Amino acid sequence: MYLNKYEESILNGEYGPIKAKALKALVKMGEALGADRLIEITHAHISGISYTTIGEAGLELLKELSAERVYVDASCNPAGFDLERWRLLGVPEEYYEKQIEIINSLRRMGVKITLSCTPYLIENIRPATHISWAESNAVLYANSVLGALTNREGGLSALLAALVGRTPNYGLHIDENRKPSIIVNIEPNIDPNEPSVLGSLGYSLGQIIGYGVPYIINFRRPNNLEMVKYFLAGIGASSALGLIIISQISPDERRLRRTDLRNLERMDLDKRNIKNVFETFNDVQLEDFDIVYFGCPHLSLNEVLHILEHVKNVRLPKGKRMWLTTSRKVVSEIMALGYNIDDLWSRGILLLSDMCPVVAPLRIIKVNSVITDSVKAAHYLRKLHGIKVTLMERRRILKLMNEIYSRC
Ligand code: F3S
């Protein structure tokens, strides 16, 4: 692989043994994947930072790497609990200490402690820039909506890239690999504003198309573009796809004007695909849930405000909770708007930052059944924690919560 002078000098140890190791690992990875050189990145997003997923071995590695600082702007994915209210969630002290050690290691490295899986709502990523992002929904959003270029990195490869500001030049960093391989026609009467519907549509698409770059036509633009994240999160949960070209939305579509698409295979996605996914995730009766969960991927400010407005009269009984996961930024904005987080908690509505239930110690904090509007959450909660899950439309959940648990 071709390396420039700067990269050679890192490899030769001029910037210390950790950066040398990081570059060496990236070169090895790149050679295995057919990369001809390394390319500069402007940003990295690092996942795999929960103690539940990386355990003691991961913590030790991070502590070792934390002797060096990152070379580019870097953010990180959610951890296993809300760093402010972990005690109220029932997280044991020993678990808390381990998670904090991980976060402190990242902080020493200069990684921003954003703890959110929607870096695209926080960071300023310009189109056509090369980045190195882990977290599948974020990768799909970066490529498909922002028009940035990233492969689906793992947490470690994104961290190594952050340390040296380089990533191997292969896959979705190369224009040739961003051409569509199939045209997917979406039935026009599918609701583009309902997270569970968008997620199911994406999940079904990912199940059918294992690889390549689908070109999506007749996708109705949601009222708020960020809702596309549910479609992309569904795709990320059921496939290894990293880029979707969505007509009228994806910057990559511009390059198709001069491309002959007539010979591409075509397929349709319709309401039957969505129905099948809803039927797959249907374990929990409404009266049996421990948690009603919104926020996978993390909720935006608009979504939190919308949900809070709809649950203003809801008070959940002991043993039942509503979780809303979002970024710290959104929680501060909500507080600035006059909401009292403690008051919400006293009604069983837990506005949570910093965390993802999928990487939380759910069994320890006694969560066994979840109703959610997120197909990605349903998929991983069942697969990784063996938890009972039901996928339900957001508007239906909110309506039922009001009918059953309204204090008026
Ligand atoms: Fe985010 Fe966790 Fe879902 S990282 S996308 S809340 S599985």
GROMACS .gro file of C-alpha atoms and ligand atoms in nm:
model
  415
    1MET     CA    1   0.000   0.000   0.000
    2TYR     CA    2   0.124   0.347  -0.084
    3LEU     CA    3   0.200   0.560   0.223
    4ASN     CA    4   0.300   0.928   0.213
    5LYS     CA    5   0.584   1.075   0.420
    6TYR     CA    6   0.363   1.166   0.716
    7GLU     CA    7   0.211   0.817   0.728
    8GLU     CA    8   0.556   0.657   0.698
    9SER     CA    9   0.680   0.863   0.988
   10ILE     CA   10   0.386   0.754   1.205
   11LEU     CA   11   0.456   0.394   1.111
   12ASN     CA   12   0.822   0.441   1.203
   13GLY     CA   13   0.727   0.550   1.553
   14GLU     CA   14   0.801   0.922   1.525
   15TYR     CA   15   0.461   0.999   1.679
   16GLY     CA   16   0.488   0.733   1.948
   17PRO     CA   17   0.418   0.361   1.974
   18ILE     CA   18   0.039   0.387   1.999
   19LYS     CA   19  -0.007   0.585   1.678
   20ALA     CA   20   0.241   0.350   1.508
   21LYS     CA   21   0.030   0.052   1.617
   22ALA     CA   22  -0.291   0.223   1.506
   23LEU     CA   23  -0.153   0.300   1.161
   24LYS     CA   24  -0.009  -0.049   1.125
   25ALA     CA   25  -0.349  -0.203   1.206
   26LEU     CA   26  -0.523   0.024   0.952
   27VAL     CA   27  -0.266  -0.067   0.684
   28LYS     CA   28  -0.316  -0.438   0.752
   29MET     CA   29  -0.692  -0.397   0.739
   30GLY     CA   30  -0.669  -0.192   0.420
   31GLU     CA   31  -0.442  -0.446   0.251
   32ALA     CA   32  -0.687  -0.725   0.335
   33LEU     CA   33  -0.968  -0.519   0.179
   34GLY     CA   34  -0.780  -0.417  -0.133
   35ALA     CA   35  -0.711  -0.051  -0.046
   36ASP     CA   36  -0.437   0.116  -0.252
   37ARG     CA   37  -0.364   0.391   0.004
   38LEU     CA   38  -0.491   0.568   0.313
   39ILE     CA   39  -0.710   0.876   0.291
   40GLU     CA   40  -0.751   1.172   0.521
   41ILE     CA   41  -1.068   1.188   0.728
   42THR     CA   42  -1.225   1.493   0.889
   43HIS     CA   43  -1.428   1.320   1.159
   44ALA     CA   44  -1.465   0.988   1.342
   45HIS     CA   45  -1.761   0.846   1.534
   46ILE     CA   46  -1.675   0.571   1.779
   47SER     CA   47  -1.917   0.300   1.892
   48GLY     CA   48  -1.869   0.002   2.123
   49ILE     CA   49  -1.815   0.204   2.437
   50SER     CA   50  -2.056   0.028   2.672
   51TYR     CA   51  -1.909  -0.192   2.944
   52THR     CA   52  -2.184  -0.444   2.860
   53THR     CA   53  -2.042  -0.494   2.511
   54ILE     CA   54  -1.665  -0.450   2.550
   55GLY     CA   55  -1.614  -0.583   2.904
   56GLU     CA   56  -1.282  -0.591   3.085
   57ALA     CA   57  -1.070  -0.662   2.775
   58GLY     CA   58  -1.212  -0.362   2.591
   59LEU     CA   59  -1.168  -0.138   2.893
   60GLU     CA   60  -0.801  -0.238   2.928
   61LEU     CA   61  -0.738  -0.168   2.558
   62LEU     CA   62  -0.900   0.175   2.583
   63LYS     CA   63  -0.695   0.258   2.891
   64GLU     CA   64  -0.381   0.168   2.701
   65LEU     CA   65  -0.477   0.375   2.394
   66SER     CA   66  -0.574   0.671   2.611
   67ALA     CA   67  -0.209   0.772   2.647
   68GLU     CA   68  -0.254   0.936   2.302
   69ARG     CA   69  -0.491   1.200   2.170
   70VAL     CA   70  -0.709   1.176   1.861
   71TYR     CA   71  -0.589   1.358   1.549
   72VAL     CA   72  -0.936   1.456   1.419
   73ASP     CA   73  -1.264   1.567   1.566
   74ALA     CA   74  -1.430   1.259   1.718
   75SER     CA   75  -1.762   1.183   1.888
   76CYS     CA   76  -1.892   0.870   2.059
   77ASN     CA   77  -2.200   0.646   2.069
   78PRO     CA   78  -2.422   0.594   2.374
   79ALA     CA   79  -2.314   0.408   2.685
   80GLY     CA   80  -2.514   0.172   2.906
   81PHE     CA   81  -2.697   0.425   3.125
   82ASP     CA   82  -2.772   0.791   3.190
   83LEU     CA   83  -2.464   0.930   3.362
   84GLU     CA   84  -2.672   1.163   3.584
   85ARG     CA   85  -2.954   0.932   3.687
   86TRP     CA   86  -2.789   0.589   3.690
   87ARG     CA   87  -2.881   0.522   4.053
   88LEU     CA   88  -3.249   0.582   3.983
   89LEU     CA   89  -3.230   0.329   3.701
   90GLY     CA   90  -3.096   0.068   3.947
   91VAL     CA   91  -2.750   0.042   3.791
   92PRO     CA   92  -2.507  -0.117   4.041
   93GLU     CA   93  -2.214   0.093   4.165
   94GLU     CA   94  -1.948  -0.151   4.030
   95TYR     CA   95  -2.100  -0.137   3.682
   96TYR     CA   96  -2.115   0.243   3.699
   97GLU     CA   97  -1.745   0.261   3.792
   98LYS     CA   98  -1.642   0.047   3.495
   99GLN     CA   99  -1.848   0.253   3.251
  100ILE     CA  100  -1.698   0.575   3.387
  101GLU     CA  101  -1.347   0.436   3.339
  102ILE     CA  102  -1.431   0.381   2.972
  103ILE     CA  103  -1.567   0.731   2.934
  104ASN     CA  104  -1.268   0.884   3.112
  105SER     CA  105  -1.032   0.698   2.877
  106LEU     CA  106  -1.214   0.844   2.577
  107ARG     CA  107  -1.209   1.189   2.736
  108ARG     CA  108  -0.832   1.168   2.789
  109MET     CA  109  -0.795   1.091   2.420
  110GLY     CA  110  -0.986   1.407   2.331
  111VAL     CA  111  -1.301   1.229   2.210
  112LYS     CA  112  -1.609   1.446   2.266
  113ILE     CA  113  -1.839   1.279   2.516
  114THR     CA  114  -2.151   1.318   2.305
  115LEU     CA  115  -2.284   0.967   2.390
  116SER     CA  116  -2.536   0.976   2.108
  117CYS     CA  117  -2.609   0.757   1.806
  118THR     CA  118  -2.732   1.054   1.601
  119PRO     CA  119  -2.402   1.239   1.543
  120TYR     CA  120  -2.559   1.369   1.220
  121LEU     CA  121  -2.788   1.585   1.436
  122ILE     CA  122  -2.496   1.717   1.641
  123GLU     CA  123  -2.186   1.740   1.422
  124ASN     CA  124  -2.134   1.959   1.121
  125ILE     CA  125  -2.046   1.712   0.843
  126ARG     CA  126  -2.008   1.855   0.494
  127PRO     CA  127  -2.107   1.661   0.179
  128ALA     CA  128  -1.830   1.479  -0.009
  129THR     CA  129  -1.597   1.463   0.292
  130HIS     CA  130  -1.436   1.138   0.402
  131ILE     CA  131  -1.516   1.033   0.757
  132SER     CA  132  -1.481   0.715   0.960
  133TRP     CA  133  -1.802   0.632   1.141
  134ALA     CA  134  -1.916   0.329   1.334
  135GLU     CA  135  -2.287   0.282   1.427
  136SER     CA  136  -2.491   0.156   1.133
  137ASN     CA  137  -2.776   0.409   1.141
  138ALA     CA  138  -2.525   0.695   1.155
  139VAL     CA  139  -2.320   0.549   0.868
  140LEU     CA  140  -2.630   0.510   0.652
  141TYR     CA  141  -2.743   0.865   0.734
  142ALA     CA  142  -2.399   1.012   0.665
  143ASN     CA  143  -2.373   0.842   0.325
  144SER     CA  144  -2.736   0.856   0.216
  145VAL     CA  145  -2.859   1.191   0.350
  146LEU     CA  146  -2.550   1.404   0.417
  147GLY     CA  147  -2.356   1.280   0.115
  148ALA     CA  148  -2.041   1.216   0.320
  149LEU     CA  149  -1.829   0.907   0.251
  150THR     CA  150  -1.774   0.634   0.509
  151ASN     CA  151  -1.766   0.259   0.531
  152ARG     CA  152  -1.950   0.078   0.808
  153GLU     CA  153  -1.666   0.082   1.057
  154GLY     CA  154  -1.644  -0.107   1.382
  155GLY     CA  155  -1.580   0.082   1.706
  156LEU     CA  156  -1.212  -0.011   1.708
  157SER     CA  157  -1.138   0.076   1.344
  158ALA     CA  158  -1.308   0.416   1.388
  159LEU     CA  159  -1.101   0.480   1.699
  160LEU     CA  160  -0.776   0.384   1.523
  161ALA     CA  161  -0.872   0.612   1.234
  162ALA     CA  162  -0.940   0.895   1.480
  163LEU     CA  163  -0.591   0.852   1.631
  164VAL     CA  164  -0.408   0.900   1.301
  165GLY     CA  165  -0.668   1.088   1.092
  166ARG     CA  166  -0.661   0.826   0.817
  167THR     CA  167  -0.872   0.536   0.693
  168PRO     CA  168  -0.808   0.278   0.417
  169ASN     CA  169  -0.933   0.382   0.073
  170TYR     CA  170  -1.183   0.111  -0.022
  171GLY     CA  171  -1.558   0.043  -0.034
  172LEU     CA  172  -1.782   0.348  -0.006
  173HIS     CA  173  -1.487   0.591  -0.015
  174ILE     CA  174  -1.461   0.515  -0.387
  175ASP     CA  175  -1.719   0.671  -0.624
  176GLU     CA  176  -1.732   0.360  -0.841
  177ASN     CA  177  -1.869   0.161  -0.546
  178ARG     CA  178  -2.148   0.413  -0.483
  179LYS     CA  179  -2.340   0.331  -0.799
  180PRO     CA  180  -2.684   0.171  -0.761
  181SER     CA  181  -2.717  -0.203  -0.804
  182ILE     CA  182  -3.097  -0.235  -0.788
  183ILE     CA  183  -3.399  -0.005  -0.815
  184VAL     CA  184  -3.651  -0.032  -0.532
  185ASN     CA  185  -3.995   0.112  -0.590
  186ILE     CA  186  -4.186   0.206  -0.272
  187GLU     CA  187  -4.565   0.186  -0.271
  188PRO     CA  188  -4.675   0.550  -0.266
  189ASN     CA  189  -4.933   0.535   0.015
  190ILE     CA  190  -4.686   0.437   0.288
  191ASP     CA  191  -4.680   0.684   0.580
  192PRO     CA  192  -4.340   0.862   0.576
  193ASN     CA  193  -4.387   1.013   0.923
  194GLU     CA  194  -4.438   0.703   1.139
  195PRO     CA  195  -4.112   0.559   1.284
  196SER     CA  196  -4.236   0.200   1.311
  197VAL     CA  197  -4.357   0.199   0.950
  198LEU     CA  198  -4.035   0.351   0.816
  199GLY     CA  199  -3.825   0.113   1.028
  200SER     CA  200  -4.021  -0.191   0.908
  201LEU     CA  201  -3.986  -0.083   0.548
  202GLY     CA  202  -3.609  -0.052   0.590
  203TYR     CA  203  -3.583  -0.377   0.786
  204SER     CA  204  -3.766  -0.563   0.512
  205LEU     CA  205  -3.549  -0.404   0.244
  206GLY     CA  206  -3.233  -0.508   0.431
  207GLN     CA  207  -3.361  -0.864   0.468
  208ILE     CA  208  -3.426  -0.892   0.094
  209ILE     CA  209  -3.111  -0.714  -0.032
  210GLY     CA  210  -2.802  -0.834   0.148
  211TYR     CA  211  -2.548  -0.618  -0.034
  212GLY     CA  212  -2.507  -0.348  -0.301
  213VAL     CA  213  -2.653   0.001  -0.326
  214PRO     CA  214  -3.034   0.021  -0.363
  215TYR     CA  215  -3.176   0.319  -0.550
  216ILE     CA  216  -3.507   0.401  -0.381
  217ILE     CA  217  -3.777   0.563  -0.590
  218ASN     CA  218  -4.118   0.697  -0.486
  219PHE     CA  219  -4.009   0.736  -0.125
  220ARG     CA  220  -4.236   1.007   0.016
  221ARG     CA  221  -4.036   1.277   0.187
  222PRO     CA  222  -4.125   1.297   0.559
  223ASN     CA  223  -4.240   1.632   0.705
  224ASN     CA  224  -3.908   1.638   0.884
  225LEU     CA  225  -3.613   1.494   0.693
  226GLU     CA  226  -3.450   1.352   1.005
  227MET     CA  227  -3.731   1.090   1.025
  228VAL     CA  228  -3.545   0.906   0.747
  229LYS     CA  229  -3.322   0.782   1.031
  230TYR     CA  230  -3.587   0.518   1.118
  231PHE     CA  231  -3.584   0.380   0.764
  232LEU     CA  232  -3.204   0.368   0.768
  233ALA     CA  233  -3.185   0.218   1.118
  234GLY     CA  234  -3.417  -0.062   1.003
  235ILE     CA  235  -3.191  -0.130   0.705
  236GLY     CA  236  -2.882  -0.128   0.926
  237ALA     CA  237  -3.037  -0.379   1.167
  238SER     CA  238  -3.112  -0.641   0.903
  239SER     CA  239  -2.825  -0.600   0.656
  240ALA     CA  240  -2.468  -0.487   0.599
  241LEU     CA  241  -2.573  -0.209   0.359
  242GLY     CA  242  -2.396   0.124   0.409
  243LEU     CA  243  -2.543   0.348   0.139
  244ILE     CA  244  -2.894   0.386   0.000
  245ILE     CA  245  -2.961   0.637  -0.274
  246ILE     CA  246  -3.303   0.786  -0.203
  247SER     CA  247  -3.460   0.981  -0.485
  248GLN     CA  248  -3.500   1.355  -0.407
  249ILE     CA  249  -3.298   1.314  -0.085
  250SER     CA  250  -2.954   1.158  -0.139
  251PRO     CA  251  -2.678   1.384  -0.277
  252ASP     CA  252  -2.541   1.081  -0.467
  253GLU     CA  253  -2.849   1.092  -0.692
  254ARG     CA  254  -2.699   1.388  -0.880
  255ARG     CA  255  -2.433   1.161  -1.027
  256LEU     CA  256  -2.696   0.930  -1.175
  257ARG     CA  257  -2.805   1.180  -1.439
  258ARG     CA  258  -2.548   1.044  -1.678
  259THR     CA  259  -2.588   0.680  -1.575
  260ASP     CA  260  -2.789   0.430  -1.773
  261LEU     CA  261  -3.017   0.256  -1.521
  262ARG     CA  262  -3.226   0.062  -1.772
  263ASN     CA  263  -3.054  -0.271  -1.711
  264LEU     CA  264  -3.081  -0.263  -1.334
  265GLU     CA  265  -3.294  -0.520  -1.157
  266ARG     CA  266  -3.615  -0.379  -1.001
  267MET     CA  267  -3.825  -0.471  -0.702
  268ASP     CA  268  -4.126  -0.332  -0.513
  269LEU     CA  269  -4.178  -0.282  -0.142
  270ASP     CA  270  -4.531  -0.242  -0.015
  271LYS     CA  271  -4.755  -0.267   0.289
  272ARG     CA  272  -4.728  -0.646   0.298
  273ASN     CA  273  -4.356  -0.616   0.372
  274ILE     CA  274  -4.435  -0.384   0.661
  275LYS     CA  275  -4.709  -0.611   0.797
  276ASN     CA  276  -4.471  -0.909   0.801
  277VAL     CA  277  -4.222  -0.716   1.016
  278PHE     CA  278  -4.492  -0.609   1.265
  279GLU     CA  279  -4.597  -0.974   1.292
  280THR     CA  280  -4.237  -1.077   1.362
  281PHE     CA  281  -4.219  -0.855   1.672
  282ASN     CA  282  -4.538  -0.919   1.863
  283ASP     CA  283  -4.454  -1.082   2.198
  284VAL     CA  284  -4.591  -0.839   2.457
  285GLN     CA  285  -4.953  -0.766   2.548
  286LEU     CA  286  -5.017  -0.404   2.634
  287GLU     CA  287  -5.083  -0.472   3.002
  288ASP     CA  288  -4.759  -0.675   3.039
  289PHE     CA  289  -4.488  -0.428   2.943
  290ASP     CA  290  -4.206  -0.315   3.174
  291ILE     CA  291  -4.091  -0.037   2.942
  292VAL     CA  292  -4.248   0.160   2.661
  293TYR     CA  293  -3.949   0.281   2.464
  294PHE     CA  294  -3.897   0.562   2.215
  295GLY     CA  295  -3.555   0.682   2.097
  296CYS     CA  296  -3.376   0.428   1.880
  297PRO     CA  297  -3.205   0.609   1.708
  298HIS     CA  298  -3.194   0.892   1.963
  299LEU     CA  299  -3.490   1.131   1.954
  300SER     CA  300  -3.452   1.480   1.813
  301LEU     CA  301  -3.575   1.787   2.002
  302ASN     CA  302  -3.891   1.799   1.789
  303GLU     CA  303  -3.973   1.438   1.862
  304VAL     CA  304  -3.922   1.475   2.238
  305LEU     CA  305  -4.146   1.782   2.242
  306HIS     CA  306  -4.411   1.598   2.040
  307ILE     CA  307  -4.409   1.296   2.273
  308LEU     CA  308  -4.408   1.505   2.592
  309GLU     CA  309  -4.705   1.701   2.465
  310HIS     CA  310  -4.894   1.375   2.409
  311VAL     CA  311  -4.814   1.229   2.752
  312LYS     CA  312  -4.871   1.539   2.962
  313ASN     CA  313  -5.159   1.371   3.145
  314VAL     CA  314  -5.001   1.028   3.173
  315ARG     CA  315  -4.888   0.885   3.508
  316LEU     CA  316  -4.755   0.530   3.490
  317PRO     CA  317  -4.803   0.287   3.780
  318LYS     CA  318  -4.509   0.137   3.973
  319GLY     CA  319  -4.325  -0.122   3.764
  320LYS     CA  320  -4.409   0.041   3.432
  321ARG     CA  321  -4.192   0.307   3.275
  322MET     CA  322  -4.164   0.506   2.957
  323TRP     CA  323  -3.807   0.558   2.834
  324LEU     CA  324  -3.718   0.837   2.595
  325THR     CA  325  -3.352   0.826   2.492
  326THR     CA  326  -3.186   1.126   2.337
  327SER     CA  327  -2.864   1.327   2.337
  328ARG     CA  328  -2.739   1.549   2.620
  329LYS     CA  329  -2.782   1.842   2.386
  330VAL     CA  330  -3.156   1.775   2.352
  331VAL     CA  331  -3.199   1.721   2.728
  332SER     CA  332  -3.040   2.064   2.794
  333GLU     CA  333  -3.266   2.221   2.531
  334ILE     CA  334  -3.573   2.060   2.689
  335MET     CA  335  -3.472   2.194   3.032
  336ALA     CA  336  -3.411   2.537   2.884
  337LEU     CA  337  -3.769   2.528   2.757
  338GLY     CA  338  -3.890   2.494   3.116
  339TYR     CA  339  -3.954   2.120   3.145
  340ASN     CA  340  -3.879   1.967   3.483
  341ILE     CA  341  -3.705   1.632   3.430
  342ASP     CA  342  -3.769   1.522   3.791
  343ASP     CA  343  -4.139   1.590   3.750
  344LEU     CA  344  -4.142   1.374   3.435
  345TRP     CA  345  -3.960   1.098   3.620
  346SER     CA  346  -4.211   1.111   3.906
  347ARG     CA  347  -4.482   1.028   3.649
  348GLY     CA  348  -4.281   0.734   3.512
  349ILE     CA  349  -4.161   0.920   3.203
  350LEU     CA  350  -3.783   0.889   3.203
  351LEU     CA  351  -3.608   1.134   2.974
  352LEU     CA  352  -3.265   0.975   2.941
  353SER     CA  353  -2.944   1.096   2.782
  354ASP     CA  354  -2.615   0.916   2.718
  355MET     CA  355  -2.762   0.569   2.682
  356CYS     CA  356  -2.893   0.297   2.456
  357PRO     CA  357  -3.110   0.018   2.603
  358VAL     CA  358  -2.951  -0.236   2.371
  359VAL     CA  359  -2.614  -0.192   2.547
  360ALA     CA  360  -2.764  -0.134   2.895
  361PRO     CA  361  -2.746  -0.396   3.172
  362LEU     CA  362  -3.117  -0.468   3.123
  363ARG     CA  363  -3.138  -0.795   3.314
  364ILE     CA  364  -2.960  -0.638   3.611
  365ILE     CA  365  -3.208  -0.352   3.616
  366LYS     CA  366  -3.494  -0.598   3.563
  367VAL     CA  367  -3.636  -0.513   3.223
  368ASN     CA  368  -3.804  -0.815   3.064
  369SER     CA  369  -4.060  -0.682   2.818
  370VAL     CA  370  -4.060  -0.377   2.592
  371ILE     CA  371  -4.310  -0.210   2.360
  372THR     CA  372  -4.137   0.018   2.110
  373ASP     CA  373  -4.186   0.205   1.784
  374SER     CA  374  -3.831   0.112   1.676
  375VAL     CA  375  -3.770  -0.201   1.473
  376LYS     CA  376  -3.397  -0.172   1.540
  377ALA     CA  377  -3.456  -0.173   1.916
  378ALA     CA  378  -3.701  -0.464   1.882
  379HIS     CA  379  -3.450  -0.663   1.675
  380TYR     CA  380  -3.153  -0.619   1.911
  381LEU     CA  381  -3.340  -0.631   2.242
  382ARG     CA  382  -3.473  -0.970   2.147
  383LYS     CA  383  -3.155  -1.096   1.983
  384LEU     CA  384  -2.901  -0.978   2.242
  385HIS     CA  385  -3.104  -0.978   2.563
  386GLY     CA  386  -3.375  -1.237   2.494
  387ILE     CA  387  -3.634  -0.978   2.594
  388LYS     CA  388  -3.997  -0.995   2.483
  389VAL     CA  389  -4.071  -0.715   2.237
  390THR     CA  390  -4.367  -0.573   2.051
  391LEU     CA  391  -4.337  -0.327   1.767
  392MET     CA  392  -4.619  -0.073   1.762
  393GLU     CA  393  -4.693   0.254   1.586
  394ARG     CA  394  -4.587   0.558   1.787
  395ARG     CA  395  -4.923   0.726   1.753
  396ARG     CA  396  -5.099   0.411   1.872
  397ILE     CA  397  -4.873   0.375   2.175
  398LEU     CA  398  -4.933   0.737   2.272
  399LYS     CA  399  -5.308   0.700   2.229
  400LEU     CA  400  -5.319   0.384   2.441
  401MET     CA  401  -5.101   0.540   2.712
  402ASN     CA  402  -5.351   0.824   2.736
  403GLU     CA  403  -5.652   0.595   2.740
  404ILE     CA  404  -5.513   0.365   3.007
  405TYR     CA  405  -5.284   0.580   3.222
  406SER     CA  406  -5.427   0.929   3.201
  407ARG     CA  407  -5.464   1.097   3.541
  408CYS     CA  408  -5.746   1.324   3.425
  409F3S    FE1  409  -2.892   0.413   1.901
  409F3S    FE2  410  -2.886   0.202   2.049
  409F3S    FE3  411  -3.069   0.228   1.870
  409F3S     S1  412  -2.712   0.305   1.964
  409F3S     S2  413  -2.968   0.339   1.707
  409F3S     S3  414  -3.044   0.360   2.052
  409F3S     S4  415  -2.963   0.041   1.918
   0.00000   0.00000   0.00000
